[in-house]
Coordinates of C-alpha atoms in Angstrom, one line a residue:
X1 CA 0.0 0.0 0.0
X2 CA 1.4 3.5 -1.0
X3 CA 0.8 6.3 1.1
X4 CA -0.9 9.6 -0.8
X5 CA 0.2 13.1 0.6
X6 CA -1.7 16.1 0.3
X7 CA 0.0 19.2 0.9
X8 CA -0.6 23.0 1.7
X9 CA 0.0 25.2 -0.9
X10 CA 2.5 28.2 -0.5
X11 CA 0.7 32.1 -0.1
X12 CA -1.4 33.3 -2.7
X13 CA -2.8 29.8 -3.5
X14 CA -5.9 29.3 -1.8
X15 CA -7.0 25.8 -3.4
X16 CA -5.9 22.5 -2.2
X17 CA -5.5 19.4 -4.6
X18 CA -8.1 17.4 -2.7
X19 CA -11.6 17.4 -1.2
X20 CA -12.6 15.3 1.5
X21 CA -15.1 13.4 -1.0
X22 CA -12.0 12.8 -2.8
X23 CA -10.1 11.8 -0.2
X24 CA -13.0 9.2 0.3
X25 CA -12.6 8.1 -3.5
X26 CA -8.9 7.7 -2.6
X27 CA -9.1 5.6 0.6
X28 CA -11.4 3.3 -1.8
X29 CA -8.4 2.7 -4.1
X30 CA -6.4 1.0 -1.2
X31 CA -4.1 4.5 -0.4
X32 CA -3.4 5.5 3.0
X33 CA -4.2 9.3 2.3
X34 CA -2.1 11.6 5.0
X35 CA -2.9 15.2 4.6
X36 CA -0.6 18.2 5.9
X37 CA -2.5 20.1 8.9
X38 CA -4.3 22.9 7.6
X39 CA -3.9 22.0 3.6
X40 CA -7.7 22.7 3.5
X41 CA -8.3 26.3 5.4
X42 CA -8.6 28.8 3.0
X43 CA -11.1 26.2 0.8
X44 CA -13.3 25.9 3.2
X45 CA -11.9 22.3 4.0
X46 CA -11.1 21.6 7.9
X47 CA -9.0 18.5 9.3
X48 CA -11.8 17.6 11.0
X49 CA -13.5 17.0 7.6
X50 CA -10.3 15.4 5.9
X51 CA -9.8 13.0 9.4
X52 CA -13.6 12.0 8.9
X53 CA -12.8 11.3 5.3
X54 CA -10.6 8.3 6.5
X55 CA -7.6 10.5 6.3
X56 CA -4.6 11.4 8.8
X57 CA -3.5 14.7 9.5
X58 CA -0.2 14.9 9.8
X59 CA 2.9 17.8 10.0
X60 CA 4.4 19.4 6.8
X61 CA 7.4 16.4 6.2
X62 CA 4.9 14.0 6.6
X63 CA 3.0 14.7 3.9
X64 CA 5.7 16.1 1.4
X65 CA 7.7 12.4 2.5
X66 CA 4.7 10.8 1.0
X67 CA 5.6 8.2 -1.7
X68 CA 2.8 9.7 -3.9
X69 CA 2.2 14.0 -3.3
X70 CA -0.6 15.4 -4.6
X71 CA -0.2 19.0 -5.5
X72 CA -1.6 22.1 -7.2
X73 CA 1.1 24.2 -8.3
X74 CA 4.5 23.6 -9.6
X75 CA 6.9 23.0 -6.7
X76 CA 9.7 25.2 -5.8
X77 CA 12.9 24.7 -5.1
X78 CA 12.6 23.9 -0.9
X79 CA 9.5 22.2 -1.5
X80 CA 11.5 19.2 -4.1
X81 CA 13.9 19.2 -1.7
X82 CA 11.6 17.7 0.8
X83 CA 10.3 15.0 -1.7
X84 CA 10.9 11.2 -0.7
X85 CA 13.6 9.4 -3.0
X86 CA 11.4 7.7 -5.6
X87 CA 8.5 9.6 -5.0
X88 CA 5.7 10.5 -7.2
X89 CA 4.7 14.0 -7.9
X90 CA 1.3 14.7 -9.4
X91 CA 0.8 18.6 -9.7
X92 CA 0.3 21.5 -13.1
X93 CA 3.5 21.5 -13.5
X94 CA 3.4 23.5 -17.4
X95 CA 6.1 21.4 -18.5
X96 CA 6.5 22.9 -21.6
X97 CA 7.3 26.5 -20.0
X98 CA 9.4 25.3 -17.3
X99 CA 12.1 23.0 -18.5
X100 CA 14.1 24.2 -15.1
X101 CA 11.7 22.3 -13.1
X102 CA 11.9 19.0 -15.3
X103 CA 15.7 19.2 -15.3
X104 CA 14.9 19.8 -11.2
X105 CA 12.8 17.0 -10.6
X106 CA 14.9 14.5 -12.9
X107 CA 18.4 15.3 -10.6
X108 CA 16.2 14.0 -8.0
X109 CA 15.0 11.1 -9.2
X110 CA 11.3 12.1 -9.1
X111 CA 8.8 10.5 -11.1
X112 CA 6.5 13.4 -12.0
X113 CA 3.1 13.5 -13.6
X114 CA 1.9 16.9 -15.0
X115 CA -1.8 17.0 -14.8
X116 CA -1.9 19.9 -17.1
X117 CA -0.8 17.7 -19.7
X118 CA -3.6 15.5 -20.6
X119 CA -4.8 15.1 -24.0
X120 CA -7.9 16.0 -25.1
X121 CA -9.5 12.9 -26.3
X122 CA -12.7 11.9 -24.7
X123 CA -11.7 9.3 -22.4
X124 CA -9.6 11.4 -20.7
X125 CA -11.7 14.8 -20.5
X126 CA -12.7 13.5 -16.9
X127 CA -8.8 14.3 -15.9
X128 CA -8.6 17.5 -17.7
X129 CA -7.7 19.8 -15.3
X130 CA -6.9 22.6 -17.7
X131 CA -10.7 22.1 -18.8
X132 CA -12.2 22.4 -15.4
X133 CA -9.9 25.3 -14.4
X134 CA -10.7 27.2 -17.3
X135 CA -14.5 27.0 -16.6
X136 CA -14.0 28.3 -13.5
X137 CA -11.8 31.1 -15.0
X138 CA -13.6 32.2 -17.5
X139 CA -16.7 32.2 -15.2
X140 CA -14.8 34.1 -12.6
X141 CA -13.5 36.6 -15.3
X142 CA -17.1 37.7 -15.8
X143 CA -17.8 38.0 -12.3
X144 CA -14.4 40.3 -11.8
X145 CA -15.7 42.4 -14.6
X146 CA -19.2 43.2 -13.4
X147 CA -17.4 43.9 -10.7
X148 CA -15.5 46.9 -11.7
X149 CA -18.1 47.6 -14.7
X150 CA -20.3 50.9 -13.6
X151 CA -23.5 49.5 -15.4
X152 CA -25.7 46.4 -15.4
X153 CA -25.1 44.0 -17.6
X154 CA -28.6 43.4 -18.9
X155 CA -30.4 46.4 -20.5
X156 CA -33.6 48.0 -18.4
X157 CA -36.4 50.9 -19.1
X158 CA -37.6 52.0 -15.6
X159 CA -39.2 55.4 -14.5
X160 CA -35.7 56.7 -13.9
X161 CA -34.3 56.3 -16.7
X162 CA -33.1 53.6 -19.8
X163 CA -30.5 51.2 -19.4
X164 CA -28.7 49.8 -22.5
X165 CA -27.3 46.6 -22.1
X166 CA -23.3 45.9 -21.7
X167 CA -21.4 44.3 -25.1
X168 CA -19.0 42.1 -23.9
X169 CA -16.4 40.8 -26.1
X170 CA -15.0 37.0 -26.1
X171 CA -11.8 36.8 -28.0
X172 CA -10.8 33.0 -27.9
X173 CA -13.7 30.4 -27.5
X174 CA -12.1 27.6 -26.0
X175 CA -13.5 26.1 -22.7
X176 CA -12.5 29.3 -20.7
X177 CA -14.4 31.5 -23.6
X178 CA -17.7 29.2 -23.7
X179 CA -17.8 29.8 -20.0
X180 CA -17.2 33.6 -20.4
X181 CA -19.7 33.6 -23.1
X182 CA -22.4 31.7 -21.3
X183 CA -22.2 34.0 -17.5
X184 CA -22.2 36.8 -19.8
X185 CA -24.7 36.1 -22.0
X186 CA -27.0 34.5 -19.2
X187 CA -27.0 37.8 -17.5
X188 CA -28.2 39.5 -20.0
X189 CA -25.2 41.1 -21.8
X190 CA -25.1 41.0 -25.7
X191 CA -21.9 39.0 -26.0
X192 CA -19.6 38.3 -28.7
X193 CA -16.6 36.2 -29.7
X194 CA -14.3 35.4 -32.1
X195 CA -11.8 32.3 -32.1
X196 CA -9.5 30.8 -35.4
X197 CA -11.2 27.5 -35.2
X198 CA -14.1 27.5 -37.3
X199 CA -15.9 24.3 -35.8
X200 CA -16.9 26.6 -32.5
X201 CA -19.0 28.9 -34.2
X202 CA -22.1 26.7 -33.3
X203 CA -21.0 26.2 -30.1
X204 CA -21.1 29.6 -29.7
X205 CA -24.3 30.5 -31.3
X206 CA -25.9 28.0 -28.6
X207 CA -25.5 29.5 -25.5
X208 CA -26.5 32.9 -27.1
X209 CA -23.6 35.0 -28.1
X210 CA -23.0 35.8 -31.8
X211 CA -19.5 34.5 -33.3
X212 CA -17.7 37.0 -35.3
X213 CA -16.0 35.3 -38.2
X214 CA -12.8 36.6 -39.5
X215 CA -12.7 35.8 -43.5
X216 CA -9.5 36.0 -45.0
X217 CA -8.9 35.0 -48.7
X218 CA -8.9 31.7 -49.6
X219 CA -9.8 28.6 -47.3
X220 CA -7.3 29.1 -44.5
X221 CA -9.9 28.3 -41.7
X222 CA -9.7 24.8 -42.7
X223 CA -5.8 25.2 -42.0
X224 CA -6.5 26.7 -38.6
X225 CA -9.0 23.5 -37.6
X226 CA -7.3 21.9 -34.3
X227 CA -5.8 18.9 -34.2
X228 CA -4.7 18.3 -30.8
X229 CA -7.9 20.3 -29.1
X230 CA -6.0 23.2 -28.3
X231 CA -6.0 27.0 -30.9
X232 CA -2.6 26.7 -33.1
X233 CA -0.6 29.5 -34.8
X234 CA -2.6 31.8 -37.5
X235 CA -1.6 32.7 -40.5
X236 CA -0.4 36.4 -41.2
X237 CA -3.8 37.5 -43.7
X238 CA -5.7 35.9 -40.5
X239 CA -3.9 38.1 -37.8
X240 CA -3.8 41.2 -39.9
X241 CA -7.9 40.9 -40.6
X242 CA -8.5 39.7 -36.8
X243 CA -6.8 42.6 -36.0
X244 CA -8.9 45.0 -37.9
X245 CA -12.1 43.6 -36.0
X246 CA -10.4 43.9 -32.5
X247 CA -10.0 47.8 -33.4
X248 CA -13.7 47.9 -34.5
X249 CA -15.2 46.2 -31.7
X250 CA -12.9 47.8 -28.9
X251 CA -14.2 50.9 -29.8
X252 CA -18.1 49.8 -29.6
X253 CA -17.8 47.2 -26.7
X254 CA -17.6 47.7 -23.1
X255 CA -15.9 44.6 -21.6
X256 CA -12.9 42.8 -23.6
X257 CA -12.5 39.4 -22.3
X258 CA -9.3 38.1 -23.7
X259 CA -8.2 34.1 -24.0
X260 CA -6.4 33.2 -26.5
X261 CA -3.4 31.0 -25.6
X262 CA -1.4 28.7 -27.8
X263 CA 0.2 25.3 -25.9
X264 CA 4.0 26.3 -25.7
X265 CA 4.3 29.4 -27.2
X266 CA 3.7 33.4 -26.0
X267 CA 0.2 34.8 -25.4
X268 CA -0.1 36.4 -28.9
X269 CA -1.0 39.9 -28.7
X270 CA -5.0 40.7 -29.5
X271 CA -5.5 44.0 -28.1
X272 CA -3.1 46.9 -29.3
X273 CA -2.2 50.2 -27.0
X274 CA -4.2 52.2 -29.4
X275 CA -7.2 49.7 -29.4
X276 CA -7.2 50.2 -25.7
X277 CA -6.6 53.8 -25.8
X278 CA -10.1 53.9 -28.3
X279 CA -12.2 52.3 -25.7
X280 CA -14.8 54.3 -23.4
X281 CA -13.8 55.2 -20.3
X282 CA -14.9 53.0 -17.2
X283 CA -14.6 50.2 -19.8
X284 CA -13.0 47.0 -18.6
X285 CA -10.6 44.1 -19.8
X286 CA -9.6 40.6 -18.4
X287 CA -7.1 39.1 -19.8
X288 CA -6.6 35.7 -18.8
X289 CA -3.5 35.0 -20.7
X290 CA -2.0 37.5 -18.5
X291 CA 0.8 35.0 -16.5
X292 CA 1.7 33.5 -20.6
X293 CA 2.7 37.4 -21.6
X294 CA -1.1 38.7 -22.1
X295 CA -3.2 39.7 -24.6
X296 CA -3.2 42.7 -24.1
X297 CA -0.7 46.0 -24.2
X298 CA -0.2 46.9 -21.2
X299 CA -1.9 44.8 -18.8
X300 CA 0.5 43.0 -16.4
X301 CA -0.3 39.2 -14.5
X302 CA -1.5 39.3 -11.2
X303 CA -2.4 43.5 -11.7
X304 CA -5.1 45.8 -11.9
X305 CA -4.1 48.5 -13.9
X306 CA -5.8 51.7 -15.3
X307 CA -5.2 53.5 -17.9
X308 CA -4.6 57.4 -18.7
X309 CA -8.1 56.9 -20.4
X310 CA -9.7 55.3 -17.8
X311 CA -9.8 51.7 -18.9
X312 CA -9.4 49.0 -16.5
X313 CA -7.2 46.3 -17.4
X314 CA -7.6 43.1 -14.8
X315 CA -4.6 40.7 -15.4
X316 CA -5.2 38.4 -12.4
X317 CA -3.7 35.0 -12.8
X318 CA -5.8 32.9 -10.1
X319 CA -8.9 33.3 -10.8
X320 CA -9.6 29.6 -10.1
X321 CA -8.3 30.6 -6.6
X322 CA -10.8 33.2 -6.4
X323 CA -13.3 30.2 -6.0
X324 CA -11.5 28.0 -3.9
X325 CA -13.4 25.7 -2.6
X326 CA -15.8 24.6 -6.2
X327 CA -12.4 24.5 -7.7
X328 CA -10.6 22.2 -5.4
X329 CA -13.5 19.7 -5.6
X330 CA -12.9 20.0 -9.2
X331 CA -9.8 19.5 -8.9
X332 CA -9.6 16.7 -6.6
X333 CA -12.3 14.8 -8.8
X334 CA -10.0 15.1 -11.7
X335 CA -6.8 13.7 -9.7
X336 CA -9.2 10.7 -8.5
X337 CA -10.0 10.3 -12.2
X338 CA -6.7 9.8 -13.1
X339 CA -5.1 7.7 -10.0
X340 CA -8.4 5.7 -10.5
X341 CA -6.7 5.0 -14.7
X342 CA -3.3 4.4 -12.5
X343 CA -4.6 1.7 -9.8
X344 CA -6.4 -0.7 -11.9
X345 CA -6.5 -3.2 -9.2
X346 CA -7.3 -1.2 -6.4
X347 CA -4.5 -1.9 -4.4
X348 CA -2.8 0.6 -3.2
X349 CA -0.6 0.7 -5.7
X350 CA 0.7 3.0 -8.9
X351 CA 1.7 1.2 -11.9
X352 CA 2.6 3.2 -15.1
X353 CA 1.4 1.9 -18.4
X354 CA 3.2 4.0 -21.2
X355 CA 1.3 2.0 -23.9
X356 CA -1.5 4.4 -23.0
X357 CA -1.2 7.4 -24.5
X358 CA -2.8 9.4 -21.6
X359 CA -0.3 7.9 -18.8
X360 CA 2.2 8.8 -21.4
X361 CA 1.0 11.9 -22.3
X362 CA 0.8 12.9 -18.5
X363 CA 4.0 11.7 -17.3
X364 CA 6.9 14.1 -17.8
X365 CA 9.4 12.3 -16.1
X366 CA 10.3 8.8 -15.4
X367 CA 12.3 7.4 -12.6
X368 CA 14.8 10.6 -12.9
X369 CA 14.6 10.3 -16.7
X370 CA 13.1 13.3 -18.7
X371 CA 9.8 12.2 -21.2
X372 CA 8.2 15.4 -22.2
X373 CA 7.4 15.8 -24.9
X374 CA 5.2 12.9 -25.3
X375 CA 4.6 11.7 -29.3
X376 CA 1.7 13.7 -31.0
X377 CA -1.7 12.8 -30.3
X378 CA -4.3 13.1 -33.0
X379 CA -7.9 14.5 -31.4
X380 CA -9.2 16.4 -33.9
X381 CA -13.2 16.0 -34.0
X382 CA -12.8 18.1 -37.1
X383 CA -12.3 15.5 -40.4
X384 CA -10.0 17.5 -42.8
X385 CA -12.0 18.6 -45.6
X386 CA -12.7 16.3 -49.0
X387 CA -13.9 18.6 -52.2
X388 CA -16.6 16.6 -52.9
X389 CA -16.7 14.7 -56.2
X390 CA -18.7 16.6 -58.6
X391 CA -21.8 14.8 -59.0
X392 CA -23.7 15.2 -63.0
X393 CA -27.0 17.7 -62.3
X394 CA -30.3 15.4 -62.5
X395 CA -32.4 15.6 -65.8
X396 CA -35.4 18.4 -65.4
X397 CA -38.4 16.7 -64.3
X398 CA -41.2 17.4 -67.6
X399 CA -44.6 18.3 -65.6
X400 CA -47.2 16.2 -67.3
X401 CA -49.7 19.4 -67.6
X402 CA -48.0 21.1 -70.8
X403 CA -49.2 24.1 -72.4
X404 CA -50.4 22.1 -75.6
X405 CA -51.9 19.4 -73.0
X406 CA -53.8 22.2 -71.1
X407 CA -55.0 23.6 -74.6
X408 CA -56.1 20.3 -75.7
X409 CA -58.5 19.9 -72.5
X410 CA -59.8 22.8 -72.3
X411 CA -61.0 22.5 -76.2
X412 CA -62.7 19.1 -75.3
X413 CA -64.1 20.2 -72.1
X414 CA -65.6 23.3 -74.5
X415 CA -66.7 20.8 -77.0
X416 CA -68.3 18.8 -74.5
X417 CA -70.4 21.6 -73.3
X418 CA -71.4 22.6 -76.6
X419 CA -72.8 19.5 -77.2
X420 CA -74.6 19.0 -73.9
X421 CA -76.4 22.4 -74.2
X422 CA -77.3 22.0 -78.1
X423 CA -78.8 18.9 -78.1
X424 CA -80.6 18.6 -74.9
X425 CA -84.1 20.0 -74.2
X426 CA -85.1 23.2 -72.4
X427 CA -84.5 24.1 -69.9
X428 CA -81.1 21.6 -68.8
X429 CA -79.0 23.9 -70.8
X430 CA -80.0 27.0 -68.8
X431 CA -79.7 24.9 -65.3
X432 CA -76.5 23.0 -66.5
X433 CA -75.0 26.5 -67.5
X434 CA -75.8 27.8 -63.6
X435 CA -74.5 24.7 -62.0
X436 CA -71.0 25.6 -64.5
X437 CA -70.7 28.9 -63.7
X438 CA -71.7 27.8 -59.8
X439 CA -68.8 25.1 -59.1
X440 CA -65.8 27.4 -60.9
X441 CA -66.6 30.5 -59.0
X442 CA -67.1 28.6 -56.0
X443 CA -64.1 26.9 -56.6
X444 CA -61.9 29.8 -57.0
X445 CA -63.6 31.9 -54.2
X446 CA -63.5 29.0 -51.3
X447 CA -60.6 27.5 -52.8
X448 CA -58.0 30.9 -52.6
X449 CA -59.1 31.5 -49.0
X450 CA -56.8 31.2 -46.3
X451 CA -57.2 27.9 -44.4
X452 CA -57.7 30.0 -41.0
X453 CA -60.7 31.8 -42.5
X454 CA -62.3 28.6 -43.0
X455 CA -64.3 28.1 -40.1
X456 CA -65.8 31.5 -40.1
X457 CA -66.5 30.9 -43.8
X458 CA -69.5 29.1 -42.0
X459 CA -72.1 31.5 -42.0
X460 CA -71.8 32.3 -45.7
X461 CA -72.1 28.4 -46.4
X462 CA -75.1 28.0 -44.3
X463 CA -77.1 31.2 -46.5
X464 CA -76.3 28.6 -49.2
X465 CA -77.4 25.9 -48.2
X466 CA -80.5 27.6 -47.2
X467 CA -80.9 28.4 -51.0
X468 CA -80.8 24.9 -51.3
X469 CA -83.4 23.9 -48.8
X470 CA -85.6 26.3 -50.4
X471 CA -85.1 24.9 -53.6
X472 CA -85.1 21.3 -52.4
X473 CA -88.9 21.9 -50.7
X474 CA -90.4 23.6 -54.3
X475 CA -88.9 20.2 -55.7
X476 CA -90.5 17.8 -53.0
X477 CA -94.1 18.3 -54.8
X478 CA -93.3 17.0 -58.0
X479 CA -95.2 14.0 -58.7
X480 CA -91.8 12.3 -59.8
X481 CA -91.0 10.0 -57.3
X482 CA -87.3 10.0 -58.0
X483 CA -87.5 13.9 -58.0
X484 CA -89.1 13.4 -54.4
X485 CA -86.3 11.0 -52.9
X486 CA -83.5 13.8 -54.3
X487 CA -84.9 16.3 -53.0
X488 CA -86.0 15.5 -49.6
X489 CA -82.0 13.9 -49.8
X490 CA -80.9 17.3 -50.3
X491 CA -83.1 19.2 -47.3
X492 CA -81.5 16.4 -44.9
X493 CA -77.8 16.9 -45.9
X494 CA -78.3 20.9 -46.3
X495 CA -80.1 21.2 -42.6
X496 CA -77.4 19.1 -41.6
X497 CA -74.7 21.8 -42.5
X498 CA -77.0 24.9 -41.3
X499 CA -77.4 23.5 -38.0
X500 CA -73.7 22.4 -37.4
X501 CA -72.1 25.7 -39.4
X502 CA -74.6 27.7 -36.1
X503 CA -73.2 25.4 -33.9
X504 CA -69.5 25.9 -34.8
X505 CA -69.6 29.5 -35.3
X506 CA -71.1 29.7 -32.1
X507 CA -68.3 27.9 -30.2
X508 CA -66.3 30.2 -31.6
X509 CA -68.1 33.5 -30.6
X510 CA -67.9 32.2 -27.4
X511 CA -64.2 32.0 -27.3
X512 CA -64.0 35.7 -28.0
X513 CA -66.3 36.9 -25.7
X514 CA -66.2 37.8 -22.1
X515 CA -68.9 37.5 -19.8
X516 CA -69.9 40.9 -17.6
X517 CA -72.4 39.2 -15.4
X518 CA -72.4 35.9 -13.2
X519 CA -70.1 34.3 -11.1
X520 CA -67.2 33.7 -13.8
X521 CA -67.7 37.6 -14.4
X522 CA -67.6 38.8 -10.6
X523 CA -64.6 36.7 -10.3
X524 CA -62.8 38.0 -12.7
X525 CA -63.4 41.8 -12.1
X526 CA -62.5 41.0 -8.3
X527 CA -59.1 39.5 -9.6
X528 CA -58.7 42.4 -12.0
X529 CA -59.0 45.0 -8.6
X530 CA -57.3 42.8 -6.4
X531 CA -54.5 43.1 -9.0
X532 CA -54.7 46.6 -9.3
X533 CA -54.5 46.8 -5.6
X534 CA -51.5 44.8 -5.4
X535 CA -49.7 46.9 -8.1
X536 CA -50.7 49.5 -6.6
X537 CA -48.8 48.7 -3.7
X538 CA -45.8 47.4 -5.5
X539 CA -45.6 51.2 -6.6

């Protein structure tokens, strides 16, 4: 059985790597879990809680002699010196910014595992630390600038006075950016955002902010799809023409939100001094990529600085630490996440498996030896693009109704009718000719009415068929008995459609009217005053 350590961070770090539900999840694994006294304080944690959890509270050695430490931050130099021979380090440690601290750990021995290193493939987005921190951050990032912002964010029209709403600007949406976009947007800001990676725009669409494309000549987005989950480097037409758009919108939004980062590499710059110097006043920016070099001129990590024009610029780099206790559960749950991947017996014990590519991926060094960086991995969910294969346009479809067809009928329909009215006797041309003219208007008047106006359309059936009843009951005395069976057939069906056209007109009167008097009335009127009352003494 390997003993876990969890230690206390140094000042300025308020999270801890584990909760007491995680220290739970740990105990399950076969680990004896030891935490350093205090580790939990400014999260919110207590020993009491961790010692209830089934873990021991113990002095600082003690924990940092662990043979597996569980840690937030990258260690300094005192704090590897109080690592066990052998031990196992699991922290962020940014390997590919701080090869000093790989060549550090490796002197010593140490196996280290950077959990700021996972891949982005799906099995592993339940150990994705740099995912769950950058939620937080990019919620947190709203909440900082609301906080310094002189407005509400959502727009308002009260007696006093109209309220426009804020315009928030999202450059980058990664996970960080989605979040951003989502507080912003959910508190009634008119957000926008812009991000190389064409394959987020729906992403962004769908939690209500409007994605600002940046077109560029020819099909470079495609070259700018992600491969490993993470933004890569633009092109030079793409910078130059995402540039233009951050000097347009700087000088219409009121809140910049800026996090764009690229694994490896500088912060690339987003925001120039004169974009900033264009902006309103009491206008505010965050940039998150502040501790990689920002995003923006002038703005300095860990700082709040304002400008000669009197824009804020917020460069804090702990924002997760800001919410210390919802981020250390986080954090904790992705640590269990991945020692759960490393103990696949449940014993107690870590066994590293560099056939998988996320123990790989993870682990930066091995047994003193140095294996970052790990091989590519391929996670795009984007499929390069095909051209499609050009596909031979489909034969018109001929309608059957031609112009010489339509000619043709009507000519033998005209025929027809000719024939009918010349040779039959007096007076079935004059009553045929009625019934003609009778069905085609009808036809065309019913039949280019709306489908809505239908039902109203009752009444004016139902003064028909009273014509018909009429002319049914001047039929019924004929002494022709087939004349008689026709037409007392035709009173039926026509008082069949007067009654239920008057009873379905009805209905719908009904529907439409309000009643003054009765119960149903009194009711409503008292609801109506009881309303006014109460309105009255909202006021």
């Amino acid at each position: 059985m390997s003993t876990v350590g969890i230690v206390a961070e140094r000042p300025g770090e308020a999270r801890v790597s584990s909760s007491p539900s995680s220290v739970k999840k740990l105990v399950s694994l076969g680990y004896d879990v030891v935490v350093e006294r205090g580790a939990g304080v400014n999260a919110a944690f207590t020993d009491d809680a961790f010692a209830a959890a089934g873990a021991r509270i113990v002095p600082r050695e003690n924990a940092w002699a662990a043979d597996i430490v569980l840690k937030v931050a990258p260690p300094v130099d005192d704090e590897i010196a109080l690592l066990a021979d052998g031990a196992t380090l699991i922290a962020s440690l940014s390997p590919a910014l701080r090869p000093d601290l790989l060549a550090a750990l490796s002197q010593r021995g140490i196996t280290a595992l950077a959990l700021d290193a996972v891949p982005r493939i799906s099995r592993a987005q339940s150990m994705d630390v740099l995912s769950s921190m950058a939620n937080i951050s990019g919620y947190r990032a709203v909440v900082e600038a609301a906080h310094e912002f002189g407005r509400f964010f959502t727009g308002q029209v009260t007696a006093a006075g109209k309220v426009p709403p804020a315009k928030v600007l999202v450059a980058g949406a990664g996970v960080a950016g989605l979040a951003a976009i989502g507080a912003a947007s959910s508190m009634g800001a008119i957000v926008r955002a812009t991000d190389p990676r064409p394959e987020v725009a729906d992403q962004v669409r769908s939690i209500g902010g409007e994605y600002l494309a940046v077109e560029v000549a020819g099909d470079q987005n495609s070259a700018m799809q992600s491969a490993d989950g993470y933004a890569k480097q633009t092109s030079e037409d793409y910078d130059r023409r995402a540039a233009e758009i951050y000097s347009e919108q700087a000088r219409e939004v009121d809140i910049v939100i800026t996090t764009a980062l690229i694994p490896g590499r500088p912060a690339p710059k987003l925001l120039t001094a004169e974009d900033v110097a264009s902006m309103r006043p009491g206008s505010v920016i965050v940039d998150m990529a502040a501790a990689q070099g920002g995003n923006v001129a002038g703005s300095v990590a860990g700082e709040r600085v304002v400008t000669d024009g009197g824009v804020i610029i917020l460069g804090y780099t702990d924002l997760p630490s800001r919410l210390p206790t919802q981020s250390s559960q986080l954090y904790g749950n992705n640590l269990v996440s991945l020692l759960m991947l490393l103990t696949p017996h449940k014993d107690g014990r870590l066994t590293l498996d560099f056939d998988d590519v996320v123990q790989r991926s993870v682990t930066v060094v091995r047994d003193g030896e140095t294996t970052w960086p790990p091989p590519p991995v391929q996670v795009s969910a984007a499929p390069p693009r095909v051209a499609p294969a050009p596909v031979a346009a489909p034969a018109p479809k001929q309608p059957w109704l031609t112009p010489v067809r339509r000619a043709v009928l009507v000519a033998i329909g005209l025929a027809a009718l000719f024939l009918l009215t010349a040779f039959s006797p007096d007076p079935i041309p004059r009553h045929f000719t009625v019934l003609v003219l009778a069905t085609v208007i009808g036809f065309y008047v019913i039949g280019n009415v709306h489908h809505a106006l239908h039902t109203p359309l009752m009444s004016v059936t139902n003064a028909i068929s009273g014509i018909i009843v009429v002319g049914a009951i001047v039929q019924i005395t004929t002494p022709d008995l087939a004349v008689q069976v026709l037409a007392a057939v035709a009173v039926l069906v026509a008082s069949i459609n007067i009654f239920g056209g008057f009873a379905v007109t009805r209905r719908m009167l009904a529907m439409f009217s309000r009643s003054d008097a009765g119960p149903g009335g009194a009711g409503s009127g008292g609801a109506g005053r009881g309303g006014a009352r109460r309105s009255g003494a909202g006021r």
